[in-house]
PDB file of C-alpha atoms in Angstrom:
ATOM      1  CA  MET W1010       0.497   0.454   0.036  1.00  0.00           C
ATOM      2  CA  LEU W1011       1.618   3.637  -0.744  1.00  0.00           C
ATOM      3  CA  PRO W1012       1.924   5.101   2.204  1.00  0.00           C
ATOM      4  CA  LYS W1013       0.626   9.101   2.182  1.00  0.00           C
ATOM      5  CA  MET W1014       3.835  10.701   2.756  1.00  0.00           C
ATOM      6  CA  LEU W1015       7.144  10.643   0.900  1.00  0.00           C
ATOM      7  CA  SER W1016       9.236  11.767   3.040  1.00  0.00           C
ATOM      8  CA  PHE W1017      12.989  12.880   1.373  1.00  0.00           C
ATOM      9  CA  SER W1018      14.621  11.979   4.729  1.00  0.00           C
ATOM     10  CA  SER W1019      13.957   8.453   3.901  1.00  0.00           C
ATOM     11  CA  PRO W1020      17.908   6.364   3.141  1.00  0.00           C
ATOM     12  CA  ASP W1021      16.027   4.456   0.465  1.00  0.00           C
ATOM     13  CA  LEU W1022      14.066   7.606  -0.469  1.00  0.00           C
ATOM     14  CA  ARG W1023      17.003   9.164  -1.581  1.00  0.00           C
ATOM     15  CA  GLU W1024      19.441   7.102  -2.431  1.00  0.00           C
ATOM     16  CA  GLN W1025      17.239   6.389  -5.243  1.00  0.00           C
ATOM     17  CA  ILE W1026      17.122  10.120  -6.052  1.00  0.00           C
ATOM     18  CA  GLU W1027      20.638  10.411  -6.310  1.00  0.00           C
ATOM     19  CA  ALA W1028      20.827   7.864  -8.424  1.00  0.00           C
ATOM     20  CA  LEU W1029      18.715   8.853 -11.430  1.00  0.00           C
ATOM     21  CA  PRO W1030      20.579  10.248 -14.470  1.00  0.00           C
ATOM     22  CA  GLU W1031      21.386  14.048 -15.490  1.00  0.00           C
ATOM     23  CA  GLY W1032      18.294  16.107 -16.453  1.00  0.00           C
ATOM     24  CA  THR W1033      15.917  13.421 -14.378  1.00  0.00           C
ATOM     25  CA  ALA W1034      14.014  14.427 -11.234  1.00  0.00           C
ATOM     26  CA  LEU W1035      11.674  12.388  -9.219  1.00  0.00           C
ATOM     27  CA  ILE W1036       8.013  13.706  -8.543  1.00  0.00           C
ATOM     28  CA  GLY W1037       6.534  10.726  -6.561  1.00  0.00           C
ATOM     29  CA  ILE W1038       5.990   6.986  -6.721  1.00  0.00           C
ATOM     30  CA  SER W1039       2.613   5.972  -7.880  1.00  0.00           C
ATOM     31  CA  THR W1040       0.009   4.260  -6.524  1.00  0.00           C
ATOM     32  CA  SER W1041       0.801   0.918  -8.584  1.00  0.00           C
ATOM     33  CA  GLY W1042       4.680   1.042  -7.136  1.00  0.00           C
ATOM     34  CA  GLN W1043       5.972   2.776 -10.293  1.00  0.00           C
ATOM     35  CA  ALA W1044       8.554   5.654 -10.064  1.00  0.00           C
ATOM     36  CA  ILE W1045       6.761   8.876 -11.930  1.00  0.00           C
ATOM     37  CA  ALA W1046       9.607  11.632 -13.315  1.00  0.00           C
ATOM     38  CA  VAL W1047      10.481  14.079 -15.047  1.00  0.00           C
ATOM     39  CA  ASP W1048      12.471  13.504 -17.653  1.00  0.00           C
ATOM     40  CA  LEU W1049      13.452  17.510 -19.360  1.00  0.00           C
ATOM     41  CA  ASP W1050      14.800  15.839 -22.274  1.00  0.00           C
ATOM     42  CA  ALA W1051      11.105  14.121 -23.509  1.00  0.00           C
ATOM     43  CA  GLU W1052       9.578  16.544 -26.193  1.00  0.00           C
ATOM     44  CA  SER W1053       8.789  19.181 -24.728  1.00  0.00           C
ATOM     45  CA  PRO W1054      11.618  19.782 -21.629  1.00  0.00           C
ATOM     46  CA  HIS W1055       9.422  22.527 -19.411  1.00  0.00           C
ATOM     47  CA  VAL W1056       6.549  21.057 -16.409  1.00  0.00           C
ATOM     48  CA  LEU W1057       3.513  22.676 -15.458  1.00  0.00           C
ATOM     49  CA  VAL W1058       1.971  22.179 -12.267  1.00  0.00           C
ATOM     50  CA  CYS W1059      -1.641  23.725 -11.645  1.00  0.00           C
ATOM     51  CA  THR W1060      -3.058  23.147  -7.674  1.00  0.00           C
ATOM     52  CA  ALA W1061      -5.684  25.047  -5.579  1.00  0.00           C
ATOM     53  CA  SER W1062      -4.447  26.640  -2.643  1.00  0.00           C
ATOM     54  CA  GLY W1063      -2.821  24.894  -0.512  1.00  0.00           C
ATOM     55  CA  GLY W1064      -2.247  21.724  -2.651  1.00  0.00           C
ATOM     56  CA  GLY W1065       0.998  21.514  -2.342  1.00  0.00           C
ATOM     57  CA  SER W1066       2.706  23.752  -5.816  1.00  0.00           C
ATOM     58  CA  THR W1067       4.927  25.507  -4.177  1.00  0.00           C
ATOM     59  CA  THR W1068       6.478  22.056  -2.634  1.00  0.00           C
ATOM     60  CA  MET W1069       6.506  20.196  -5.951  1.00  0.00           C
ATOM     61  CA  LEU W1070       8.775  23.330  -7.107  1.00  0.00           C
ATOM     62  CA  ARG W1071      11.401  22.856  -4.596  1.00  0.00           C
ATOM     63  CA  SER W1072      11.910  19.572  -4.815  1.00  0.00           C
ATOM     64  CA  LEU W1073      12.530  19.278  -8.199  1.00  0.00           C
ATOM     65  CA  THR W1074      14.213  22.115  -8.882  1.00  0.00           C
ATOM     66  CA  ALA W1075      16.362  21.002  -5.764  1.00  0.00           C
ATOM     67  CA  GLN W1076      17.032  17.341  -7.998  1.00  0.00           C
ATOM     68  CA  PHE W1077      18.020  19.327 -11.301  1.00  0.00           C
ATOM     69  CA  LEU W1078      19.938  21.731  -8.644  1.00  0.00           C
ATOM     70  CA  HIS W1079      21.880  18.757  -7.578  1.00  0.00           C
ATOM     71  CA  GLN W1080      22.353  17.420 -10.842  1.00  0.00           C
ATOM     72  CA  GLY W1081      24.579  20.691 -11.298  1.00  0.00           C
ATOM     73  CA  ALA W1082      21.872  22.727 -13.102  1.00  0.00           C
ATOM     74  CA  HIS W1083      21.538  26.430 -12.330  1.00  0.00           C
ATOM     75  CA  ALA W1084      17.675  28.059 -11.386  1.00  0.00           C
ATOM     76  CA  LEU W1085      15.896  31.090 -11.159  1.00  0.00           C
ATOM     77  CA  VAL W1086      12.574  30.760  -8.522  1.00  0.00           C
ATOM     78  CA  LEU W1087      10.360  33.644  -9.244  1.00  0.00           C
ATOM     79  CA  ASP W1088       8.524  34.258  -5.440  1.00  0.00           C
ATOM     80  CA  PRO W1089       6.451  36.890  -5.494  1.00  0.00           C
ATOM     81  CA  LYS W1090       4.630  35.827  -2.125  1.00  0.00           C
ATOM     82  CA  ARG W1091       8.551  36.609  -1.185  1.00  0.00           C
ATOM     83  CA  ILE W1092       8.994  33.908   1.919  1.00  0.00           C
ATOM     84  CA  SER W1093       7.594  30.449  -0.526  1.00  0.00           C
ATOM     85  CA  HIS W1094      10.715  30.024  -1.432  1.00  0.00           C
ATOM     86  CA  LEU W1095      13.859  31.096   1.198  1.00  0.00           C
ATOM     87  CA  TRP W1096      15.717  28.417   0.845  1.00  0.00           C
ATOM     88  CA  ALA W1097      17.103  29.367  -2.394  1.00  0.00           C
ATOM     89  CA  LYS W1098      18.703  32.649  -0.871  1.00  0.00           C
ATOM     90  CA  ALA W1099      21.276  30.219   0.562  1.00  0.00           C
ATOM     91  CA  LEU W1100      22.271  28.279  -2.071  1.00  0.00           C
ATOM     92  CA  PRO W1101      25.054  30.123  -4.863  1.00  0.00           C
ATOM     93  CA  THR W1102      23.999  28.543  -7.582  1.00  0.00           C
ATOM     94  CA  VAL W1103      20.058  30.357  -7.505  1.00  0.00           C
ATOM     95  CA  THR W1104      19.091  33.358  -7.927  1.00  0.00           C
ATOM     96  CA  HIS W1105      15.891  34.213  -6.197  1.00  0.00           C
ATOM     97  CA  ARG W1106      13.474  37.388  -6.434  1.00  0.00           C
ATOM     98  CA  GLY W1107      10.156  38.603  -5.424  1.00  0.00           C
ATOM     99  CA  ASN W1108       9.076  41.755  -5.688  1.00  0.00           C
ATOM    100  CA  ILE W1109       7.979  42.267  -8.911  1.00  0.00           C
ATOM    101  CA  ALA W1110      10.712  44.502  -9.845  1.00  0.00           C
ATOM    102  CA  GLY W1111      13.486  42.175  -9.450  1.00  0.00           C
ATOM    103  CA  VAL W1112      10.874  39.330 -11.058  1.00  0.00           C
ATOM    104  CA  HIS W1113      10.816  41.751 -14.338  1.00  0.00           C
ATOM    105  CA  ASP W1114      15.012  42.488 -14.484  1.00  0.00           C
ATOM    106  CA  ALA W1115      15.371  39.543 -14.096  1.00  0.00           C
ATOM    107  CA  LEU W1116      13.525  37.398 -16.941  1.00  0.00           C
ATOM    108  CA  VAL W1117      14.407  40.725 -19.308  1.00  0.00           C
ATOM    109  CA  HIS W1118      18.299  38.392 -17.920  1.00  0.00           C
ATOM    110  CA  LEU W1119      17.220  35.973 -18.942  1.00  0.00           C
ATOM    111  CA  ALA W1120      16.701  36.378 -22.533  1.00  0.00           C
ATOM    112  CA  ALA W1121      19.929  37.904 -22.722  1.00  0.00           C
ATOM    113  CA  GLU W1122      20.856  34.401 -21.573  1.00  0.00           C
ATOM    114  CA  VAL W1123      18.838  32.418 -23.347  1.00  0.00           C
ATOM    115  CA  GLU W1124      20.081  34.616 -26.731  1.00  0.00           C
ATOM    116  CA  ARG W1125      23.540  34.139 -25.677  1.00  0.00           C
ATOM    117  CA  ARG W1126      23.114  30.101 -25.447  1.00  0.00           C
ATOM    118  CA  LEU W1127      21.263  29.702 -28.816  1.00  0.00           C
ATOM    119  CA  ASP W1128      24.788  32.310 -30.525  1.00  0.00           C
ATOM    120  CA  PHE W1129      26.790  29.960 -28.563  1.00  0.00           C
ATOM    121  CA  ASP W1130      29.257  28.635 -31.061  1.00  0.00           C
ATOM    122  CA  GLY W1131      30.002  25.104 -30.006  1.00  0.00           C
ATOM    123  CA  ASP W1132      28.226  22.257 -27.526  1.00  0.00           C
ATOM    124  CA  LEU W1133      25.987  23.319 -24.830  1.00  0.00           C
ATOM    125  CA  ASP W1134      26.126  19.927 -23.092  1.00  0.00           C
ATOM    126  CA  ASP W1135      28.954  21.741 -21.177  1.00  0.00           C
ATOM    127  CA  VAL W1136      26.177  24.175 -20.015  1.00  0.00           C
ATOM    128  CA  PRO W1137      24.786  24.169 -17.312  1.00  0.00           C
ATOM    129  CA  ARG W1138      20.690  23.726 -17.478  1.00  0.00           C
ATOM    130  CA  LEU W1139      18.596  26.501 -16.282  1.00  0.00           C
ATOM    131  CA  ILE W1140      15.612  25.883 -14.651  1.00  0.00           C
ATOM    132  CA  VAL W1141      12.947  28.944 -14.244  1.00  0.00           C
ATOM    133  CA  ALA W1142      10.259  28.355 -11.068  1.00  0.00           C
ATOM    134  CA  VAL W1143       8.003  30.415 -11.373  1.00  0.00           C
ATOM    135  CA  ASP W1144       5.568  30.229  -8.566  1.00  0.00           C
ATOM    136  CA  ALA W1145       2.496  31.715  -8.351  1.00  0.00           C
ATOM    137  CA  ALA W1146       2.950  32.174 -12.012  1.00  0.00           C
ATOM    138  CA  ASN W1147      -0.063  33.942 -12.891  1.00  0.00           C
ATOM    139  CA  THR W1148      -0.176  36.147 -10.079  1.00  0.00           C
ATOM    140  CA  THR W1149       2.984  37.270 -11.590  1.00  0.00           C
ATOM    141  CA  LEU W1150       2.130  37.823 -14.871  1.00  0.00           C
ATOM    142  CA  ARG W1151      -0.179  39.599 -14.139  1.00  0.00           C
ATOM    143  CA  GLN W1152       1.647  41.970 -12.096  1.00  0.00           C
ATOM    144  CA  LEU W1153       4.330  41.988 -14.508  1.00  0.00           C
ATOM    145  CA  ALA W1154       1.526  43.281 -17.379  1.00  0.00           C
ATOM    146  CA  ARG W1155       0.433  45.881 -14.517  1.00  0.00           C
ATOM    147  CA  TYR W1156       4.212  47.142 -13.949  1.00  0.00           C
ATOM    148  CA  TRP W1157       4.916  47.626 -17.410  1.00  0.00           C
ATOM    149  CA  GLU W1158       1.808  49.627 -17.730  1.00  0.00           C
ATOM    150  CA  ALA W1159       3.248  51.639 -15.431  1.00  0.00           C
ATOM    151  CA  PHE W1160       6.370  52.646 -16.415  1.00  0.00           C
ATOM    152  CA  ARG W1161       6.914  51.945 -19.843  1.00  0.00           C
ATOM    153  CA  HIS W1162       7.583  54.782 -22.553  1.00  0.00           C
ATOM    154  CA  LYS W1163       5.589  55.708 -25.022  1.00  0.00           C
ATOM    155  CA  ASP W1164       8.080  54.274 -28.195  1.00  0.00           C
ATOM    156  CA  ASP W1165       8.322  50.638 -25.235  1.00  0.00           C
ATOM    157  CA  PRO W1166       6.566  47.977 -26.954  1.00  0.00           C
ATOM    158  CA  LYS W1167       3.388  46.840 -25.204  1.00  0.00           C
ATOM    159  CA  THR W1168       3.400  44.142 -23.672  1.00  0.00           C
ATOM    160  CA  SER W1169       6.342  43.411 -21.302  1.00  0.00           C
ATOM    161  CA  PRO W1170       9.043  42.330 -22.282  1.00  0.00           C
ATOM    162  CA  ALA W1171       9.353  40.013 -18.828  1.00  0.00           C
ATOM    163  CA  ILE W1172       6.495  37.973 -20.345  1.00  0.00           C
ATOM    164  CA  ALA W1173       8.387  37.489 -23.995  1.00  0.00           C
ATOM    165  CA  ALA W1174      11.618  36.538 -22.282  1.00  0.00           C
ATOM    166  CA  LEU W1175       9.327  34.004 -20.203  1.00  0.00           C
ATOM    167  CA  GLU W1176       7.545  32.863 -23.813  1.00  0.00           C
ATOM    168  CA  GLU W1177      10.643  32.131 -25.081  1.00  0.00           C
ATOM    169  CA  ALA W1178      11.922  30.098 -23.005  1.00  0.00           C
ATOM    170  CA  LEU W1179       8.623  28.516 -23.143  1.00  0.00           C
ATOM    171  CA  TRP W1180       9.453  27.693 -27.007  1.00  0.00           C
ATOM    172  CA  VAL W1181      12.661  27.739 -27.507  1.00  0.00           C
ATOM    173  CA  GLY W1182      13.603  26.155 -23.844  1.00  0.00           C
ATOM    174  CA  ARG W1183      14.706  22.864 -25.615  1.00  0.00           C
ATOM    175  CA  ALA W1184      17.425  24.350 -27.735  1.00  0.00           C
ATOM    176  CA  ALA W1185      18.978  26.706 -24.869  1.00  0.00           C
ATOM    177  CA  ARG W1186      19.156  24.103 -22.588  1.00  0.00           C
ATOM    178  CA  VAL W1187      16.342  26.033 -20.263  1.00  0.00           C
ATOM    179  CA  HIS W1188      14.064  24.569 -18.550  1.00  0.00           C
ATOM    180  CA  VAL W1189      10.120  26.128 -17.063  1.00  0.00           C
ATOM    181  CA  ILE W1190       8.336  25.174 -13.657  1.00  0.00           C
ATOM    182  CA  PHE W1191       4.946  26.724 -13.916  1.00  0.00           C
ATOM    183  CA  ASP W1192       2.792  26.543 -11.510  1.00  0.00           C
ATOM    184  CA  GLY W1193      -0.422  28.308 -12.325  1.00  0.00           C
ATOM    185  CA  ARG W1194      -2.695  27.771 -15.507  1.00  0.00           C
ATOM    186  CA  PRO W1195      -1.582  29.332 -18.750  1.00  0.00           C
ATOM    187  CA  HIS W1196      -3.532  31.154 -21.401  1.00  0.00           C
ATOM    188  CA  SER W1197      -3.414  33.092 -23.864  1.00  0.00           C
ATOM    189  CA  ALA W1198      -3.511  35.892 -22.412  1.00  0.00           C
ATOM    190  CA  ALA W1199      -0.513  35.244 -20.684  1.00  0.00           C
ATOM    191  CA  PHE W1200       1.497  33.111 -23.940  1.00  0.00           C
ATOM    192  CA  GLY W1201      -0.813  35.049 -27.245  1.00  0.00           C
ATOM    193  CA  ARG W1202       1.895  32.442 -29.546  1.00  0.00           C
ATOM    194  CA  THR W1203       0.048  30.052 -28.074  1.00  0.00           C
ATOM    195  CA  SER W1204      -4.148  29.210 -27.509  1.00  0.00           C
ATOM    196  CA  ALA W1205      -3.131  25.262 -26.305  1.00  0.00           C
ATOM    197  CA  ALA W1206      -0.106  26.557 -23.986  1.00  0.00           C
ATOM    198  CA  HIS W1207      -0.648  23.224 -21.730  1.00  0.00           C
ATOM    199  CA  GLU W1208       1.312  21.562 -25.198  1.00  0.00           C
ATOM    200  CA  LEU W1209       4.399  22.965 -24.159  1.00  0.00           C
ATOM    201  CA  PHE W1210       4.490  21.125 -20.906  1.00  0.00           C
ATOM    202  CA  ALA W1211       5.354  17.164 -21.773  1.00  0.00           C
ATOM    203  CA  THR W1212       4.143  16.501 -18.055  1.00  0.00           C
ATOM    204  CA  VAL W1213       1.367  17.972 -15.957  1.00  0.00           C
ATOM    205  CA  ILE W1214       0.963  17.917 -12.354  1.00  0.00           C
ATOM    206  CA  LEU W1215      -2.348  18.131 -10.874  1.00  0.00           C
ATOM    207  CA  SER W1216      -3.846  18.336  -7.734  1.00  0.00           C
ATOM    208  CA  ARG W1217      -6.912  19.203  -6.159  1.00  0.00           C
ATOM    209  CA  PHE W1218      -8.154  20.437  -9.503  1.00  0.00           C
ATOM    210  CA  THR W1219     -12.027  21.411 -10.834  1.00  0.00           C
ATOM    211  CA  ALA W1220     -13.025  19.323 -13.973  1.00  0.00           C
ATOM    212  CA  ASP W1221     -13.016  22.243 -16.468  1.00  0.00           C
ATOM    213  CA  THR W1222      -9.759  22.549 -14.914  1.00  0.00           C
ATOM    214  CA  TRP W1223      -9.044  19.038 -15.881  1.00  0.00           C
ATOM    215  CA  ARG W1224     -10.117  19.089 -19.254  1.00  0.00           C
ATOM    216  CA  ARG W1225      -7.964  22.362 -20.021  1.00  0.00           C
ATOM    217  CA  LEU W1226      -4.935  20.958 -19.121  1.00  0.00           C
ATOM    218  CA  ALA W1227      -5.219  17.481 -19.616  1.00  0.00           C
ATOM    219  CA  PRO W1228      -7.825  17.207 -22.520  1.00  0.00           C
ATOM    220  CA  MET W1229      -5.917  13.816 -23.603  1.00  0.00           C
ATOM    221  CA  ALA W1230      -6.992  12.386 -20.453  1.00  0.00           C
ATOM    222  CA  VAL W1231      -9.906  12.517 -20.082  1.00  0.00           C
ATOM    223  CA  PRO W1232     -12.264  12.394 -18.010  1.00  0.00           C
ATOM    224  CA  ALA W1233     -11.254  13.503 -15.237  1.00  0.00           C
ATOM    225  CA  PRO W1234     -10.240  10.517 -11.897  1.00  0.00           C
ATOM    226  CA  LYS W1235     -11.574  10.788  -8.400  1.00  0.00           C
ATOM    227  CA  GLN W1236      -9.137  12.765  -6.049  1.00  0.00           C
ATOM    228  CA  LYS W1237      -7.953  11.931  -2.453  1.00  0.00           C
ATOM    229  CA  PRO W1238      -7.178  13.637   0.196  1.00  0.00           C
ATOM    230  CA  TYR W1239      -4.498  13.207   0.868  1.00  0.00           C
ATOM    231  CA  PRO W1240      -1.326  15.798   1.359  1.00  0.00           C
ATOM    232  CA  GLY W1241       0.543  15.404  -1.068  1.00  0.00           C
ATOM    233  CA  ARG W1242      -1.048  13.138  -3.387  1.00  0.00           C
ATOM    234  CA  PHE W1243      -1.299  14.346  -7.402  1.00  0.00           C
ATOM    235  CA  HIS W1244      -2.205  12.887 -11.356  1.00  0.00           C
ATOM    236  CA  VAL W1245       0.391  13.776 -13.486  1.00  0.00           C
ATOM    237  CA  VAL W1246      -0.347  12.852 -17.238  1.00  0.00           C
ATOM    238  CA  GLN W1247       2.278  12.509 -19.131  1.00  0.00           C
ATOM    239  CA  GLN W1248       1.757  11.568 -22.729  1.00  0.00           C
ATOM    240  CA  ASP W1249      -1.715   9.888 -23.014  1.00  0.00           C
ATOM    241  CA  SER W1250      -1.486   7.717 -18.867  1.00  0.00           C
ATOM    242  CA  THR W1251      -2.328   9.296 -16.044  1.00  0.00           C
ATOM    243  CA  HIS W1252      -0.875   8.105 -12.773  1.00  0.00           C
ATOM    244  CA  GLU W1253      -1.568   9.381  -8.783  1.00  0.00           C
ATOM    245  CA  THR W1254       1.465   9.501  -7.183  1.00  0.00           C
ATOM    246  CA  GLN W1255       2.177  10.586  -3.857  1.00  0.00           C
ATOM    247  CA  ALA W1256       4.943  13.060  -4.553  1.00  0.00           C
ATOM    248  CA  VAL W1257       8.650  13.252  -2.538  1.00  0.00           C
ATOM    249  CA  LEU W1258       7.883  15.722   0.401  1.00  0.00           C
ATOM    250  CA  MET W1259      11.138  18.380   0.930  1.00  0.00           C
ATOM    251  CA  THR W1260      11.429  20.566   3.632  1.00  0.00           C
ATOM    252  CA  ASP W1261      13.510  23.740   3.466  1.00  0.00           C
ATOM    253  CA  ALA W1262      15.847  22.145   5.058  1.00  0.00           C
ATOM    254  CA  ASP W1263      16.160  19.221   3.243  1.00  0.00           C
ATOM    255  CA  VAL W1264      17.087  20.674   0.664  1.00  0.00           C
ATOM    256  CA  VAL W1265      19.783  23.512   1.934  1.00  0.00           C
ATOM    257  CA  ASN W1266      21.250  21.002   3.660  1.00  0.00           C
ATOM    258  CA  TRP W1267      21.260  18.051   0.734  1.00  0.00           C
ATOM    259  CA  LEU W1268      23.045  20.659  -1.486  1.00  0.00           C
ATOM    260  CA  THR W1269      25.019  22.777   0.503  1.00  0.00           C
ATOM    261  CA  ASP W1270      26.297  19.052   2.125  1.00  0.00           C
ATOM    262  CA  PRO W1271      25.459  16.545   0.085  1.00  0.00           C
ATOM    263  CA  GLU W1272      28.169  13.630   2.157  1.00  0.00           C
ATOM    264  CA  ASP W1273      25.752  14.663   5.448  1.00  0.00           C
ATOM    265  CA  HIS W1274      23.314  11.468   5.465  1.00  0.00           C
ATOM    266  CA  GLU W1275      21.712  12.807   8.694  1.00  0.00           C
ATOM    267  CA  SER W1276      19.922  15.672   7.101  1.00  0.00           C
TER     268      SER W1276
END
């Protein structure tokens, strides 16, 4: 029987995570006992997480981002609540931004980094993957649009360059080794290039969803499955398969201890 909590502090689980190949992160264990993982080298290199409030999306972003950091990736963590990802401030390969001006500037810099990578004359395999973890993404995008509207000049483009940068990262991420973990419900108002933004994500992770949310974000796997009210219980959709999955629980302390002192198995 699947346990109702999968703690990273369990030695067996930690060893399983540390044995994963580069570019792969464990989401959790399915009710059938299968390890369910994200593969950044899959058809689409991005991950969509969508839950109702309190559904565990922040924990999911922390767990996935930490695993990629352990493998040598760098990360940009956008934290509009400012306190959801304090773990990220303690790590040298992570840029954490909370206030909207900082988020805007970080995404503008992301656009330059994506361009630099695409123009790179050589093999990008030796360039660290860049994880862009966007918590509360819909709120972040609304704030970015308002920020740009307030500060842009008459001759500036109407669309926020920060939002355009995030959209560009979604479209060319595979080629640039840039991968977005998007916590929210993408829609064409934010990403004008497509009316079905969920198609950009090979892995869709849902919890506490409505039937409408499931139909919009996982149309290949209708009807919506029944949900169980266990903390950390998600439904993971990959291609046309759906897996009810108990997610790995990694606390802030787990992440910081693991990434700053990986030989410490007492953390």
